[in-house]
Coordinates of C-alpha atoms in Angstrom, one line a residue:
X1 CA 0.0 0.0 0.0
X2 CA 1.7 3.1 -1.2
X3 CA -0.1 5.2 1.8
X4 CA 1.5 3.0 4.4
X5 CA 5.0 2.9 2.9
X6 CA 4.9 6.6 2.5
X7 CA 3.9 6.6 6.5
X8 CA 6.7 4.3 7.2
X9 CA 9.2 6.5 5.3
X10 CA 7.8 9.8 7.3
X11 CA 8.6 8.1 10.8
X12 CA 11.9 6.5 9.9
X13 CA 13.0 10.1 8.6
X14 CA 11.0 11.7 11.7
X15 CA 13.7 9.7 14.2
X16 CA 16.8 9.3 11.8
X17 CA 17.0 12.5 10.2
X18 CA 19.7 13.9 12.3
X19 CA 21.7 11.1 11.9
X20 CA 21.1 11.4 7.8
X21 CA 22.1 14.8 8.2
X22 CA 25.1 14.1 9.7
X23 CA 25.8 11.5 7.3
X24 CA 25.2 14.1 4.1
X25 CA 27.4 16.1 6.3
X26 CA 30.4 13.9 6.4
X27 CA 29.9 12.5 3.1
X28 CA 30.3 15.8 2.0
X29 CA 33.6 16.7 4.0
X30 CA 35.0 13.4 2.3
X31 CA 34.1 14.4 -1.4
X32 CA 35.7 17.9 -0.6
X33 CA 39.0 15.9 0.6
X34 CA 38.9 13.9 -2.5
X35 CA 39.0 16.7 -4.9
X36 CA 41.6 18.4 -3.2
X37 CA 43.2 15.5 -3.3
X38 CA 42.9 15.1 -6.8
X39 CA 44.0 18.7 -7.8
X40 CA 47.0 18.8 -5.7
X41 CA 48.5 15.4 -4.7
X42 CA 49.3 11.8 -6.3
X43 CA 49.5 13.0 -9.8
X44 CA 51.8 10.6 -11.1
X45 CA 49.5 7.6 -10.0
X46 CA 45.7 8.5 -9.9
X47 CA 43.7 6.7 -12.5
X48 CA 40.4 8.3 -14.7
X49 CA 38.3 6.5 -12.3
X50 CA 39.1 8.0 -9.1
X51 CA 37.9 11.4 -10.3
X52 CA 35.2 12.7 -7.9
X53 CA 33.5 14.4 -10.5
X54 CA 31.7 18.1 -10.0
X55 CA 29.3 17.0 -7.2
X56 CA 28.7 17.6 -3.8
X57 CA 28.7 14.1 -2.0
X58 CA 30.6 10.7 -2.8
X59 CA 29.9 8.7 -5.6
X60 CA 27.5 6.2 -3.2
X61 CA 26.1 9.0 -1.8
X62 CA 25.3 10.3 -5.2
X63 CA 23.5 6.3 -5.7
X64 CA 21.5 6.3 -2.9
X65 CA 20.1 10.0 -3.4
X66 CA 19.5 9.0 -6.8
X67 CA 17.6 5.6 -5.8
X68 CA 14.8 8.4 -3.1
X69 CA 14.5 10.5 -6.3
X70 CA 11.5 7.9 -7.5
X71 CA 9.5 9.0 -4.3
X72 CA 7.3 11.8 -4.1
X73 CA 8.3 13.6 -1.2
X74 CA 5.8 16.6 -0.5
X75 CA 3.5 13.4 0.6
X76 CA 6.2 11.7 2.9
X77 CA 8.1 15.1 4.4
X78 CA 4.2 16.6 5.4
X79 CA 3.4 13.2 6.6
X80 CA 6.7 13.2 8.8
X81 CA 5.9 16.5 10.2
X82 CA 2.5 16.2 11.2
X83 CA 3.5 12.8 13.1
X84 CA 6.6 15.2 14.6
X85 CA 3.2 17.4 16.4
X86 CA 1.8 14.4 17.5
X87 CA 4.8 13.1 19.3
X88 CA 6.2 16.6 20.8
X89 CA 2.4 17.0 21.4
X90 CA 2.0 13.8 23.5
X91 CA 5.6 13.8 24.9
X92 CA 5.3 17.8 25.9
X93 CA 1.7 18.6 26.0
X94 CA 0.2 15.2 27.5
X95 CA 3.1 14.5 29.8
X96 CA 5.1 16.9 31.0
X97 CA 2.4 19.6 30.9
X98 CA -0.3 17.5 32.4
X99 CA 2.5 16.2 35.1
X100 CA 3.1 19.7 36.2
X101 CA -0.3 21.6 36.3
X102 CA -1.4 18.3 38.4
X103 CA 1.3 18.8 40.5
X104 CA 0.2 22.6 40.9
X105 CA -3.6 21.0 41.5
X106 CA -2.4 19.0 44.2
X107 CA -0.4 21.5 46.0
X108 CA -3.6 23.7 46.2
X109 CA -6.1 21.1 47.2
X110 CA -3.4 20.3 49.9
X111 CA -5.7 20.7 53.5
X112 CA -9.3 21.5 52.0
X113 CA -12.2 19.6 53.0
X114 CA -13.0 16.2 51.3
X115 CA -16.1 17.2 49.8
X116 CA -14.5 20.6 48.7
X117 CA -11.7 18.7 47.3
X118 CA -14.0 16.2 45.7
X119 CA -16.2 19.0 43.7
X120 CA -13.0 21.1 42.4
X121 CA -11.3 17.5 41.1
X122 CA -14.5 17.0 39.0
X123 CA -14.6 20.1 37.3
X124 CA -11.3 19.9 36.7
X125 CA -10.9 16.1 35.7
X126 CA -13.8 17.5 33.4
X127 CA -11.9 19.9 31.7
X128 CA -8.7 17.6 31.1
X129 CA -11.4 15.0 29.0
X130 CA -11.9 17.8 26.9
X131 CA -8.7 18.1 25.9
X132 CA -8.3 15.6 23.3
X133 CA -4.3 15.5 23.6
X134 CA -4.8 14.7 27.5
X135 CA -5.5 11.0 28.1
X136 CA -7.4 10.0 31.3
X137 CA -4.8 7.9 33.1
X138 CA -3.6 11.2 34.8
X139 CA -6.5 11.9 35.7
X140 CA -7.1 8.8 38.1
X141 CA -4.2 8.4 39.2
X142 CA -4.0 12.0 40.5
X143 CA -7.6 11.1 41.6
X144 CA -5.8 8.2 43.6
X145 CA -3.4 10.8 45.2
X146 CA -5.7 13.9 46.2
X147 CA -9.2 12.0 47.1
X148 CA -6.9 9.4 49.0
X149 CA -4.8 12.1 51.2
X150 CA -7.7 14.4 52.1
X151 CA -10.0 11.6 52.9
X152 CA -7.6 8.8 54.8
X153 CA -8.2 11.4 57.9
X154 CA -12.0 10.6 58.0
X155 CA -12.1 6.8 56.6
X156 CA -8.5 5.7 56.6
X157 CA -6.2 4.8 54.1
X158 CA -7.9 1.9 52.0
X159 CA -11.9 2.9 52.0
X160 CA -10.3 6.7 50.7
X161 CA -8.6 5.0 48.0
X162 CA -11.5 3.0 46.7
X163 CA -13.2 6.2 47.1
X164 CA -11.0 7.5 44.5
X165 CA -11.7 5.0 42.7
X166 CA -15.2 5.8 42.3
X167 CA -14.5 9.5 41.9
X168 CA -12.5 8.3 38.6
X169 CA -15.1 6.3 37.5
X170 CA -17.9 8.8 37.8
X171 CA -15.3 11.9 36.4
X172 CA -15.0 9.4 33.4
X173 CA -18.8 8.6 32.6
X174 CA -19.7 12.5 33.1
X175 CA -17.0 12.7 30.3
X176 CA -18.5 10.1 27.9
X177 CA -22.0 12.0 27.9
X178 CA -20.4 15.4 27.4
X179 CA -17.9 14.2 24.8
X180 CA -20.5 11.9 22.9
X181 CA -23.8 14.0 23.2
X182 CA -22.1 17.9 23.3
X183 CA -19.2 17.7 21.0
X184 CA -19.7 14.8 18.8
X185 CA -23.3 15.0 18.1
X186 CA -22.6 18.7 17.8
X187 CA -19.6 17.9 15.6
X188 CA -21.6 15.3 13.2
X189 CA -23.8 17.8 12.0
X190 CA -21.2 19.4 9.6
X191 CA -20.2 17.6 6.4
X192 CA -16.7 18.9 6.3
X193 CA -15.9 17.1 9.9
X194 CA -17.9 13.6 8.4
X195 CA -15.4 14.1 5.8
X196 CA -12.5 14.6 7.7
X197 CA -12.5 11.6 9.9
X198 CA -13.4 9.5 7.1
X199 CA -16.7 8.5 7.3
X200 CA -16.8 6.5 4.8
X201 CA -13.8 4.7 4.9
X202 CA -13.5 1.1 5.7
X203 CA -12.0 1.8 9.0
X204 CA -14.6 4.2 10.6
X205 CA -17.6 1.9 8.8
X206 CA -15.7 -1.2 10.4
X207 CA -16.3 0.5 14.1
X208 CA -19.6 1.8 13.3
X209 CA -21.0 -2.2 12.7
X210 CA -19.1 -3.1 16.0
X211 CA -20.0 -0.6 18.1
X212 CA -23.8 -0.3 16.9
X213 CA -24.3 -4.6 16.9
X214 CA -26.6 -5.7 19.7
X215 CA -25.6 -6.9 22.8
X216 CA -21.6 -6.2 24.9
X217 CA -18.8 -7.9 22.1
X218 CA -15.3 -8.2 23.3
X219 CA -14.7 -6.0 20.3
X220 CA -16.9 -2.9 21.2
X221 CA -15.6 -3.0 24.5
X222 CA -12.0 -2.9 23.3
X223 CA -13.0 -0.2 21.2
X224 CA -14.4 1.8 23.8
X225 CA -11.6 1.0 27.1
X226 CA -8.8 1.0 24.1
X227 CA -9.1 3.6 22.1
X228 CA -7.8 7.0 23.3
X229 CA -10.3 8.6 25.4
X230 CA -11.5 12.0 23.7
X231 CA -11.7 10.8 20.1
X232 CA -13.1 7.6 20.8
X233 CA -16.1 9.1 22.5
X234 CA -16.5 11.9 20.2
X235 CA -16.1 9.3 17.2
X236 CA -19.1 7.4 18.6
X237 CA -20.9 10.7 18.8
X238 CA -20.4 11.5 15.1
X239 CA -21.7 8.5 14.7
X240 CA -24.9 9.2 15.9
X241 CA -25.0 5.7 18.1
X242 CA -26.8 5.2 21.4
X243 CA -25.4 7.0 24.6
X244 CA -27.0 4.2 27.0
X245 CA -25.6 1.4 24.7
X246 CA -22.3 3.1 25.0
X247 CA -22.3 3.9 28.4
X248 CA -23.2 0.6 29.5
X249 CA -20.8 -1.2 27.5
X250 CA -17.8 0.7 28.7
X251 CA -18.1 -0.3 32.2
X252 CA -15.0 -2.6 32.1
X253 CA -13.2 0.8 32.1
X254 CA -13.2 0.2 36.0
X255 CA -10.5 -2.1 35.5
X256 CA -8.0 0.6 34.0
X257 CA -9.5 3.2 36.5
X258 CA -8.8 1.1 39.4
X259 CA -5.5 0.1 39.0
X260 CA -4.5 3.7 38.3
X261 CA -6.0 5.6 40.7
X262 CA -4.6 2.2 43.7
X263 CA -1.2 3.4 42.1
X264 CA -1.8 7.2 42.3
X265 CA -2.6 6.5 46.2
X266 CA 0.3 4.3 46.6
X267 CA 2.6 6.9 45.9
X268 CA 1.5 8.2 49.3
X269 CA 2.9 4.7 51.1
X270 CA 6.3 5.4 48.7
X271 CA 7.3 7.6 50.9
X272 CA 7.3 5.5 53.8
X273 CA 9.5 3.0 52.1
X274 CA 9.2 -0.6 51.9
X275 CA 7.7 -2.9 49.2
X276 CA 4.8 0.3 48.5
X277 CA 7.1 1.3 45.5
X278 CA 6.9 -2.0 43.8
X279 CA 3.0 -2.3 44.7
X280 CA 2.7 1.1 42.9
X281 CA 4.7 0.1 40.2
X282 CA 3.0 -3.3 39.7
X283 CA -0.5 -1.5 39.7
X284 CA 0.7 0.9 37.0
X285 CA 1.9 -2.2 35.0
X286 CA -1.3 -3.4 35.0
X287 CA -3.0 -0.2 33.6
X288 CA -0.4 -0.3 30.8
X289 CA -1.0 -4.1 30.1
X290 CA -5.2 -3.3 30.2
X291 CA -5.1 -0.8 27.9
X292 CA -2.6 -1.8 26.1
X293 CA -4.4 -5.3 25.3
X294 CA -7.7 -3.8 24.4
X295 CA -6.2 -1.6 22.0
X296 CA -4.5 -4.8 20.0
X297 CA -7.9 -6.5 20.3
X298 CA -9.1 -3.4 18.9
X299 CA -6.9 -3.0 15.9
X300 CA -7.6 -6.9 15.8
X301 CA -12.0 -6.6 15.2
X302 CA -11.4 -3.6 13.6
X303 CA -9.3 -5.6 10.8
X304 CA -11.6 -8.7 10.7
X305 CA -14.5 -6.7 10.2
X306 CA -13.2 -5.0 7.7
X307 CA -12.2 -7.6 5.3
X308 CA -15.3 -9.9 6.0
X309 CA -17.7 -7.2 5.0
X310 CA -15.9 -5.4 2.2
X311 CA -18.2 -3.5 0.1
X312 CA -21.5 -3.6 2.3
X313 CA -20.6 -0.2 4.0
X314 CA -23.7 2.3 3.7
X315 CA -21.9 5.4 2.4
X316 CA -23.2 8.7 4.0
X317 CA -24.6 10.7 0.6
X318 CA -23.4 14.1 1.9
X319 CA -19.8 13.4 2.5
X320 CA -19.7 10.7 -0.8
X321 CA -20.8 14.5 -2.8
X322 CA -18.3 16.8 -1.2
X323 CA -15.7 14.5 -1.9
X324 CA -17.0 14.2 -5.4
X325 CA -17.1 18.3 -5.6
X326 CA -13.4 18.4 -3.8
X327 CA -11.8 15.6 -6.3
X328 CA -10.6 18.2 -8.9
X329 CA -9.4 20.8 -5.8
X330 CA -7.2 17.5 -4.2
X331 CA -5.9 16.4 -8.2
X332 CA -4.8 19.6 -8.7
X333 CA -3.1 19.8 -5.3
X334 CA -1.6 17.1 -6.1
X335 CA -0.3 18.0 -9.9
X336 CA 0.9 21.4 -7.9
X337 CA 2.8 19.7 -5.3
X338 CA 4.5 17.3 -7.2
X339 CA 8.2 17.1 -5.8
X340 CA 10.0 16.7 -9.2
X341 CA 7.2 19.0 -10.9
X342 CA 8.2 22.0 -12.6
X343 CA 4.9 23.6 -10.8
X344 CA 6.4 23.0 -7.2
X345 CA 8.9 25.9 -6.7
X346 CA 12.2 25.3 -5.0
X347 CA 11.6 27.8 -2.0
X348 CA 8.6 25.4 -0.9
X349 CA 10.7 22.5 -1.3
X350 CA 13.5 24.2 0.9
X351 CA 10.7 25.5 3.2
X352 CA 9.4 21.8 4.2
X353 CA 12.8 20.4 4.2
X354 CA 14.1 22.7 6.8
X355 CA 10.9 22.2 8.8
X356 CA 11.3 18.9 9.0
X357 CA 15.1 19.5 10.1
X358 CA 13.4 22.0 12.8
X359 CA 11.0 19.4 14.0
X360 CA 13.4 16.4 13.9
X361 CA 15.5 18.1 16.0
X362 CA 12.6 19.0 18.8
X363 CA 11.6 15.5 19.0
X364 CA 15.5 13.8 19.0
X365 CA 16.0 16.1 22.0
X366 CA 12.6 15.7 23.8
X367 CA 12.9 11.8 23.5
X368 CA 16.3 10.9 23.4
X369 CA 17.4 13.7 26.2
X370 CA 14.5 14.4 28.1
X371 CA 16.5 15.0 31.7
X372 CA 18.2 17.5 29.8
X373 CA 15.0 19.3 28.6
X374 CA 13.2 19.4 31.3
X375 CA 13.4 18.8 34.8
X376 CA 12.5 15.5 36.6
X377 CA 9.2 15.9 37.9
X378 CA 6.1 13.7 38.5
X379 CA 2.4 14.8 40.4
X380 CA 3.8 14.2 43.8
X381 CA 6.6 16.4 43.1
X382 CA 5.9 20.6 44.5
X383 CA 6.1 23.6 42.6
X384 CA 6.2 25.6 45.2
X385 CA 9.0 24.7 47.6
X386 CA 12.0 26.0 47.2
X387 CA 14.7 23.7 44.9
X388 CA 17.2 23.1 48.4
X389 CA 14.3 21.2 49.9
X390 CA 14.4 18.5 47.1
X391 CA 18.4 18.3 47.2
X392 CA 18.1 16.6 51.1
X393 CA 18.4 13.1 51.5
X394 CA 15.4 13.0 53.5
X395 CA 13.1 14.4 50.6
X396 CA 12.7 12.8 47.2
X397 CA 10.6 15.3 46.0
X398 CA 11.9 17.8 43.4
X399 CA 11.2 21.4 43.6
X400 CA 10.7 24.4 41.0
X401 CA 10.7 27.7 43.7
X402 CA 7.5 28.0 43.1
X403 CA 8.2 29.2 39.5
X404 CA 6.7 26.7 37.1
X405 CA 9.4 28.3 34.1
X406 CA 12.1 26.4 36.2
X407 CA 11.1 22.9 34.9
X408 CA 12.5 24.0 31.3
X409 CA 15.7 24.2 31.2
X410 CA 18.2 25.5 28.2
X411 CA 18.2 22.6 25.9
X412 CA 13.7 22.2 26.4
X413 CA 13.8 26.4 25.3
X414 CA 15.4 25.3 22.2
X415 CA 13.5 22.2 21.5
X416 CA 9.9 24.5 21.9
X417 CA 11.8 27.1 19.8
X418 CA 12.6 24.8 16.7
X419 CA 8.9 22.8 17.1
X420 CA 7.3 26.2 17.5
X421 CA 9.5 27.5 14.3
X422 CA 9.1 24.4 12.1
X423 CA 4.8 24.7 12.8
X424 CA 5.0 28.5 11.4
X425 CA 7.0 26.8 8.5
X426 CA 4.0 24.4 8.2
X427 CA 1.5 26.5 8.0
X428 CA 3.3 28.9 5.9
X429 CA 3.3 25.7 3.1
X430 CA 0.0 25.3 3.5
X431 CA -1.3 28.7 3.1
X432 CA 0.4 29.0 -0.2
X433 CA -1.1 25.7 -1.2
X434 CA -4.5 26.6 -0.5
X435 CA -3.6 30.0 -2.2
X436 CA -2.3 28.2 -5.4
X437 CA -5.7 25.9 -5.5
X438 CA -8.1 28.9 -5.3
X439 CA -6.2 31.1 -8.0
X440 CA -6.5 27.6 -10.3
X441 CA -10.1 27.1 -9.0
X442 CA -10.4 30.8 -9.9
X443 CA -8.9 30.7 -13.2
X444 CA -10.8 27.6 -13.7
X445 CA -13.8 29.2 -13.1
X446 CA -13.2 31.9 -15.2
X447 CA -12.5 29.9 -18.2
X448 CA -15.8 28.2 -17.6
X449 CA -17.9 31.7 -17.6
X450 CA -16.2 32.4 -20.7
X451 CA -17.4 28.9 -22.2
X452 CA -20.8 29.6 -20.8
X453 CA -21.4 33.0 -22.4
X454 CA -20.1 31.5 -25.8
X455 CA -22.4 29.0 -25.4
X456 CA -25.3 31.3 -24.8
X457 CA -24.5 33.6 -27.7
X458 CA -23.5 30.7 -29.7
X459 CA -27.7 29.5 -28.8
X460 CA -29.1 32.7 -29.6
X461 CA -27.6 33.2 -32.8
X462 CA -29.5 29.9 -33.9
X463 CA -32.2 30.7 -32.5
X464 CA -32.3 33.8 -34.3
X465 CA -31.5 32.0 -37.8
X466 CA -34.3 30.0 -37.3
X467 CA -37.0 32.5 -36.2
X468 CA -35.8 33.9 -39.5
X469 CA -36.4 30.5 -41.1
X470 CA -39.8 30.1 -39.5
X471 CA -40.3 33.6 -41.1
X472 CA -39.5 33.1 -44.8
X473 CA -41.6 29.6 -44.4
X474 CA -44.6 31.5 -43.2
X475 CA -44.1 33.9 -46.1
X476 CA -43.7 31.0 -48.5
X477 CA -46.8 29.6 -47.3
X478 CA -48.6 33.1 -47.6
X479 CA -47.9 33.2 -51.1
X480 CA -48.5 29.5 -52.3
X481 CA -51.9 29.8 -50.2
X482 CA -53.1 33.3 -52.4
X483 CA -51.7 31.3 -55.4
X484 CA -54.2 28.5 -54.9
X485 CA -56.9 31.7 -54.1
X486 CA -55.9 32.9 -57.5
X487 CA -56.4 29.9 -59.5
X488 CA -59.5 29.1 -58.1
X489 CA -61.1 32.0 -58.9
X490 CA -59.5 31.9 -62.5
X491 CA -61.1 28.5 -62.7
X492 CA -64.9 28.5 -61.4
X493 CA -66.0 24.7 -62.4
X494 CA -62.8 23.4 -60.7
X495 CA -64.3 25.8 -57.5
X496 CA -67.6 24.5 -58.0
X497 CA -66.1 21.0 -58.0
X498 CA -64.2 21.5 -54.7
X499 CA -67.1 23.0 -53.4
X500 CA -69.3 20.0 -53.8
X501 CA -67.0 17.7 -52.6
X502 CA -66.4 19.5 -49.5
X503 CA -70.6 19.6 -48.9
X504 CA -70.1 15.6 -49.5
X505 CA -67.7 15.1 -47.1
X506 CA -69.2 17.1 -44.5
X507 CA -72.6 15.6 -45.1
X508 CA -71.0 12.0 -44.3

């Protein structure tokens, strides 16, 4: 499948670009040595062959190039950078964002009532769901911490933490109905959205039969617990499917929920020492092994379905004719953005190449050097105290001085700098995409017009011919009719004659 490969190529390029940069780099440095090698040394015994020619790399290097010259790369290079925002967007945004205003949530909920406490974490457990980069795993397990300290001083330690438990659950199913009913159905009511999840494709049709068949399958409830949180619901909304249906068949989510929200509270016995860390540890292994599980068994139905019932998809009519009425917009995108097309001018080409430069190297330093990004810091760490508190042996937990800027350090300014820069570089591509596509549209349009109006003269002119025909015929007519007149009367027996025979036949 071309689609795939060309997704294979972006992600291999998204985590080896710097390395192939360094390799043009040094390949380059060795065909410089060569020709000054060649101009200036070993005269008397270099051979035709070892000429390094007039070209930038080495003669494999030259090969290799020339083998990736067969791909079209405006497909594989946007690809690569739009999976580049969804890693920096999960890595940064999901993790280390979510880890820190959490933390920030915690220290302010630190000594408030349970009920108080309770009320705040809903609202704001709310708000995280609709966030569709923020999974809800953070969300129970800082449910496990919060609802578990401020309530273990009125129940105890265990009945607090299945408290939190229930809190998680209930944060989760206020989420489903909000997500489903207020921005999916909300959502499916536009064409354009339809049309961008792909409604009709194989994939989306495929969930649909699951998800709407009678009764709880193994399959729509691996949908539902395994697919990520915010588009999974809103998907199902889209969809138009049944709320209660849905509801009720995603209540083996308590077996993710509960085994995050156990470890969220365990971090609380961590600090006691002991076996608690391994407990905590183990329980988080579980929530990775549950979800991780129902997502393959996902991917799994999702597959069967879709190649036992090829072809019997209903096809929704409204998104089947915008795609018929975008065709010629995406064909011409496509002529326009060819890489080795004439039409595709050499500044774009530059422009997404040193985009994705920019956004490979956000991501190398994000994933590959993280601890030199960003400081260390989890939900239990504290913003607020001051960074000597977290250097003592007898605390574990790191501190910002209650400046949250602090967890970035040098090298994380300079990964956000070149994501932020290669997104502006993206959007400036696409702008004069969209620009190109409306001035052919437009031209298009005009050309059109003009074959309209030519049309309509072009009909008018024979119309006009043959009202004049219609004319002369009358005329003709006119005078073979007072011919006839003429003879008759210079004839009165053959008058007489017609006369009888029309009394006859009017008689009969």
């Amino acid at each position: 499948n071309k689609g795939i490969m060309e997704w294979v190529c972006a992600f291999f390029l998204l985590t080896s670009l710097v390395p192939l940069a360094a390799f043009l780099i040094l390949s380059a440095i060795n065909q410089f040595v060569r020709k000054i090698r060649w101009q200036f040394c070993c005269k008397s015994t270099r051979l035709p062959g070892d000429d390094p020619g007039n070209v930038i790399f080495t003669k494999a290097t030259m090969r290799l190039l020339k083998g990736l010259n067969r791909f079209n790369w405006t497909y594989i290079l946007t690809k690569m950078l739009w999976l580049g925002v969804l890693v920096y967007g999960v890595v940064v945004g999901a993790a280390k964002i979510t880890s820190l205003f959490l933390s920030w949530l915690n220290d302010q909920l630190d000594g408030l009532d349970l009920y108080l406490v309770i009320i705040i974490l809903f609202a704001v457990g709310i708000l995280m769901f609709l966030n569709p980069f923020i999974p809800g795993v953070p969300v129970y397990f800082v449910a496990g911490i919060i609802v578990t300290e401020s309530g273990k001083k009125d129940f105890g330690f265990y009945p607090a933490m299945a408290l939190s438990c229930l809190v998680g659950f209930v944060i989760k199913y206020l989420a489903i109905v909000l997500q489903q009913e207020g921005i999916g159905g909300m959502l499916g009511k536009k064409v354009y959205i339809r049309r961008m999840i792909g409604i009709n494709s194989k994939q989306v049709q495929s969930i649909r039969l699951i998800l709407e068949a009678p009764g709880v399958s193994f399959g729509k409830v691996a949908i539902l617990i395994g697919g990520p949180d915010w588009p999974t619901s809103v998907l199902t909304g889209i969809l138009g499917l049944n709320l209660w249906k849905m509801l009720f068949a995603s209540l083996p989510i308590i077996f993710l929920i509960a085994p995050t929200s156990v470890a969220g509270a365990l971090q609380l016995k961590v600090r006691d020492g002991g076996i608690w860390e391994g407990i905590a540890s183990l329980a988080l292994a579980v929530t990775g092994l549950v979800q991780g599980a129902a997502g393959l068994l996902a991917m799994y139905y999702i597959g069967k379905v879709s190649d036992t019932v090829d072809g019997d998809f209903v096809q929704d009519p409204e998104v089947k004719e915008l795609d018929e009425k975008e065709a010629e917009n995406v064909r011409r995108l496509n002529e326009i953005t060819v890489w080795h097309s004439d039409t595709f001018p050499a500044s774009k080409k530059y422009l997404l190449t040193t985009s994705c430069f920019f956004m490979s190297v956000s991501c190398h330093l994000v994933q590959l050097m993280p601890s030199y990004c960003f400081v260390p810091f989890e939900v239990t760490d504290s913003i607020s105290c001051p960074s000597s508190a977290s250097s003592t042996s007898q605390n574990t937990v790191n501190c910002l001085d209650g400046n949250a800027l602090n967890f970035v350090k040098p090298l994380g300014w300079l990964s956000i700098a070149t994501f932020s820069v290669s997104c502006v570089m993206l959007h400036m591509y696409y702008v004069w995409a969209r620009k190109e596509v409306k001035l052919w549209a437009k031209k298009e349009g005009g050309k059109l017009e003009s074959q309209i109006k030519s049309l309509e003269k072009k009909l008018v002119v024979e119309q006009s011919e043959r009202s004049q025909s219609e004319i002369q015929m009358e005329k003709k007519m006119q005078m073979l009719e007072d011919n006839m007149e003429k003879a008759l009367q210079a004839h009165p027996l053959a008058q007489f004659n017609i006369s009888k025979e029309s009394n006859s036949s009017i008689k009969n």
